[in-house]
CSV table of C-alpha atoms in Angstrom, one decimal:
chain,number,residue,atom,x,y,z
A,105,MET,CA,-175.2,-22.8,60.1
A,106,ARG,CA,-176.2,-24.0,64.0
A,107,THR,CA,-173.3,-27.3,63.4
A,108,ARG,CA,-171.0,-24.4,62.8
A,109,LEU,CA,-172.2,-22.5,65.7
A,110,PHE,CA,-171.4,-25.6,67.8
A,111,ALA,CA,-168.5,-26.3,67.3
A,112,ALA,CA,-166.7,-23.1,67.3
A,113,ILE,CA,-168.2,-22.9,71.1
A,114,PHE,CA,-166.9,-26.3,72.2
A,115,LEU,CA,-163.5,-25.0,70.1
A,116,PHE,CA,-163.3,-22.0,72.7
A,117,LEU,CA,-164.5,-24.1,75.9
A,118,THR,CA,-162.1,-27.0,74.9
A,119,ALA,CA,-159.3,-23.7,74.8
A,120,VAL,CA,-160.4,-22.0,77.8
A,121,THR,CA,-160.8,-24.8,80.1
A,122,SER,CA,-157.1,-26.2,78.6
A,123,SER,CA,-155.6,-22.9,80.1
A,124,VAL,CA,-157.6,-23.1,83.1
A,125,ALA,CA,-155.9,-24.2,85.8
A,126,ILE,CA,-157.6,-25.6,89.2
A,127,ALA,CA,-156.8,-27.2,92.0
A,128,SER,CA,-158.9,-29.4,93.3
A,129,ASP,CA,-158.4,-28.0,97.4
A,130,ASP,CA,-161.0,-25.3,95.9
A,131,VAL,CA,-163.4,-27.7,95.6
A,132,TYR,CA,-164.3,-28.6,99.0
A,133,ASP,CA,-164.7,-25.9,101.7
A,134,ASP,CA,-162.6,-25.9,105.2
A,135,ASP,CA,-160.6,-28.6,103.6
A,136,VAL,CA,-162.7,-31.8,104.2
A,137,ARG,CA,-161.9,-33.6,101.3
A,138,PRO,CA,-163.0,-36.6,100.3
A,139,ASP,CA,-159.8,-38.2,99.3
A,140,LYS,CA,-158.2,-36.8,101.2
A,141,GLU,CA,-159.0,-36.5,104.8
A,142,TRP,CA,-160.8,-40.1,105.7
A,143,ALA,CA,-158.7,-42.4,103.3
A,144,GLY,CA,-157.0,-43.3,106.2
A,145,CYS,CA,-159.8,-43.9,108.7
A,146,TYR,CA,-162.5,-45.3,106.9
A,147,LYS,CA,-163.3,-49.2,105.9
A,148,GLY,CA,-165.9,-49.0,103.7
A,149,ALA,CA,-166.6,-50.5,101.3
A,150,ARG,CA,-168.7,-47.2,99.7
A,151,HIS,CA,-167.8,-43.7,99.6
A,152,PRO,CA,-169.0,-42.2,102.8
A,153,ALA,CA,-171.3,-39.2,103.8
A,154,VAL,CA,-170.0,-36.6,106.3
A,155,VAL,CA,-172.4,-37.3,109.7
A,156,PHE,CA,-175.9,-35.3,109.6
A,157,ASN,CA,-176.8,-33.8,113.0
A,158,TYR,CA,-180.8,-31.3,113.4
A,159,ARG,CA,-180.1,-29.9,115.8
A,160,ASP,CA,-182.7,-27.4,118.0
A,161,ILE,CA,-185.4,-27.8,115.2
A,162,ALA,CA,-188.6,-26.0,116.3
A,163,THR,CA,-191.8,-27.7,117.5
A,164,THR,CA,-194.0,-25.7,115.1
A,165,THR,CA,-197.3,-26.8,115.1
A,166,GLY,CA,-200.1,-27.1,111.7
A,167,SER,CA,-202.2,-24.5,113.6
A,168,GLY,CA,-200.1,-22.5,115.5
A,169,LYS,CA,-200.4,-24.5,119.2
A,170,GLN,CA,-197.9,-24.3,122.3
A,171,LEU,CA,-196.8,-27.9,122.6
A,172,THR,CA,-196.5,-29.9,125.9
A,173,THR,CA,-192.9,-32.0,126.6
A,174,SER,CA,-195.4,-34.6,126.9
A,175,GLN,CA,-197.3,-34.5,123.5
A,176,VAL,CA,-194.0,-33.4,122.0
A,177,LYS,CA,-192.5,-36.5,123.2
A,178,GLN,CA,-195.1,-38.2,122.2
A,179,THR,CA,-194.6,-36.4,118.3
A,180,VAL,CA,-191.9,-37.7,117.9
A,181,ALA,CA,-192.2,-41.2,118.8
A,182,GLN,CA,-195.0,-42.3,116.7
A,183,ALA,CA,-193.7,-39.9,113.7
A,184,GLY,CA,-190.5,-42.6,114.9
A,185,LYS,CA,-192.8,-46.3,115.0
A,186,GLU,CA,-194.6,-45.3,111.6
A,187,ARG,CA,-191.0,-45.8,109.9
A,188,ASN,CA,-189.6,-48.2,112.5
A,189,TRP,CA,-187.5,-46.4,114.9
A,190,LEU,CA,-188.1,-48.0,118.3
A,191,PHE,CA,-188.5,-44.7,121.4
A,192,SER,CA,-187.1,-45.3,124.6
A,193,GLN,CA,-186.5,-42.5,127.8
A,194,THR,CA,-183.7,-42.0,128.9
A,195,ALA,CA,-184.1,-39.1,130.8
A,196,GLY,CA,-186.3,-36.5,132.0
A,197,ASN,CA,-188.9,-33.9,133.4
A,198,SER,CA,-191.4,-31.8,133.1
A,199,ASP,CA,-189.7,-29.6,131.1
A,200,ALA,CA,-186.7,-31.2,128.8
A,201,GLY,CA,-186.1,-35.3,128.4
A,202,THR,CA,-183.5,-37.3,126.1
A,203,MET,CA,-185.3,-40.4,124.0
A,204,LEU,CA,-183.3,-43.0,122.2
A,205,ALA,CA,-184.0,-43.8,119.0
A,206,THR,CA,-183.0,-47.5,117.6
A,207,LEU,CA,-183.6,-47.9,113.5
A,208,MET,CA,-182.5,-51.7,112.4
A,209,VAL,CA,-182.6,-52.2,108.6
A,210,ARG,CA,-182.5,-55.5,107.3
A,211,GLY,CA,-181.0,-57.4,110.4
A,212,LYS,CA,-177.6,-55.7,109.5
A,213,HIS,CA,-177.9,-51.9,110.1
A,214,THR,CA,-178.2,-51.4,113.3
A,215,ILE,CA,-178.7,-46.7,114.1
A,216,VAL,CA,-178.8,-45.2,118.0
A,217,LEU,CA,-179.6,-41.5,117.8
A,218,ARG,CA,-179.7,-39.2,121.1
A,219,VAL,CA,-183.0,-37.0,120.8
A,220,PRO,CA,-183.2,-34.0,123.5
A,221,TYR,CA,-186.2,-32.6,123.1
A,222,THR,CA,-188.2,-29.7,124.7
A,223,LYS,CA,-191.6,-28.4,124.8
A,224,ASP,CA,-189.9,-26.2,122.2
A,225,LYS,CA,-187.8,-27.9,120.5
A,226,TYR,CA,-185.6,-31.6,119.4
A,227,SER,CA,-182.2,-33.0,118.1
A,228,LEU,CA,-181.4,-36.1,116.1
A,229,LEU,CA,-178.1,-36.3,117.4
A,230,TYR,CA,-175.4,-39.2,116.3
A,231,ALA,CA,-174.9,-41.9,118.7
A,232,ASP,CA,-174.1,-45.6,118.3
A,233,SER,CA,-174.4,-47.5,115.3
A,234,THR,CA,-173.4,-51.3,114.3
A,235,ASN,CA,-172.4,-52.1,110.2
A,236,MET,CA,-172.8,-48.8,109.6
A,237,ASN,CA,-168.5,-47.3,109.3
A,238,TYR,CA,-169.0,-45.4,111.2
A,239,ALA,CA,-165.3,-43.1,111.9
A,240,VAL,CA,-164.1,-40.3,113.1
A,241,CYS,CA,-161.3,-38.6,110.5
A,242,GLY,CA,-159.4,-34.9,111.6
A,243,LYS,CA,-162.6,-33.3,112.1
A,244,ASN,CA,-165.1,-35.1,110.2
A,245,ALA,CA,-167.3,-38.3,111.1
A,246,TYR,CA,-168.4,-40.1,108.4
A,247,ILE,CA,-170.9,-43.5,107.7
A,248,HIS,CA,-172.1,-45.8,105.2
A,249,PRO,CA,-174.4,-43.1,102.4
A,250,ASN,CA,-177.6,-44.3,103.7
A,251,TYR,CA,-177.3,-43.5,107.5
A,252,ASN,CA,-178.4,-39.5,106.3
A,253,ALA,CA,-181.5,-40.8,104.5
A,254,TRP,CA,-182.8,-42.9,107.0
A,255,VAL,CA,-182.1,-40.1,110.1
A,256,ARG,CA,-184.1,-36.8,107.0
A,257,THR,CA,-187.0,-39.6,106.6
A,258,LEU,CA,-187.7,-39.3,110.8
A,259,GLN,CA,-187.1,-35.9,110.8
A,260,GLN,CA,-189.8,-35.0,108.0
A,261,ASN,CA,-191.7,-38.2,109.6
A,262,ILE,CA,-192.0,-35.6,112.1
A,263,GLN,CA,-191.9,-32.2,110.8
A,264,SER,CA,-195.4,-33.9,108.4
A,265,ALA,CA,-197.0,-35.4,112.3
A,266,LEU,CA,-196.0,-32.2,114.0
A,267,SER,CA,-197.3,-29.7,111.0
A,268,ASN,CA,-200.3,-32.3,111.2
A,269,LEU,CA,-201.3,-31.2,114.4
């Protein structure tokens, strides 16, 4: 009985899906279809990822206390150092600042982020890279797929450090 039911469902689904034509362009929003947009400019061996920038992330602490700009800078840098990111100050005053965060992976890949921060928020923004196949195609920037994972791990480490304050 169960076999007949599964067979009937399979035949029904086969008939329905074969009669419905899905335009492949409908799957992607804003015409950001990877094999369409980056095909002419991205030169990496693996499928690229769209560069993701973390913008204006609130510096909310676990205790709810307000941090100073200096404390935000120190927390961000310390959290990054735990993941082998190197930080250098590029600009800043008592109200806001910008650091550069650099990660070198296996002596082969290098990522540089611009990290603007205030007492209320910080951002992790792509600045430069080496051997990451960065390319701007149309309205998007593409990069090696591991880039977003490494930056996401940094962001999670920062959030964890902030929640412990």
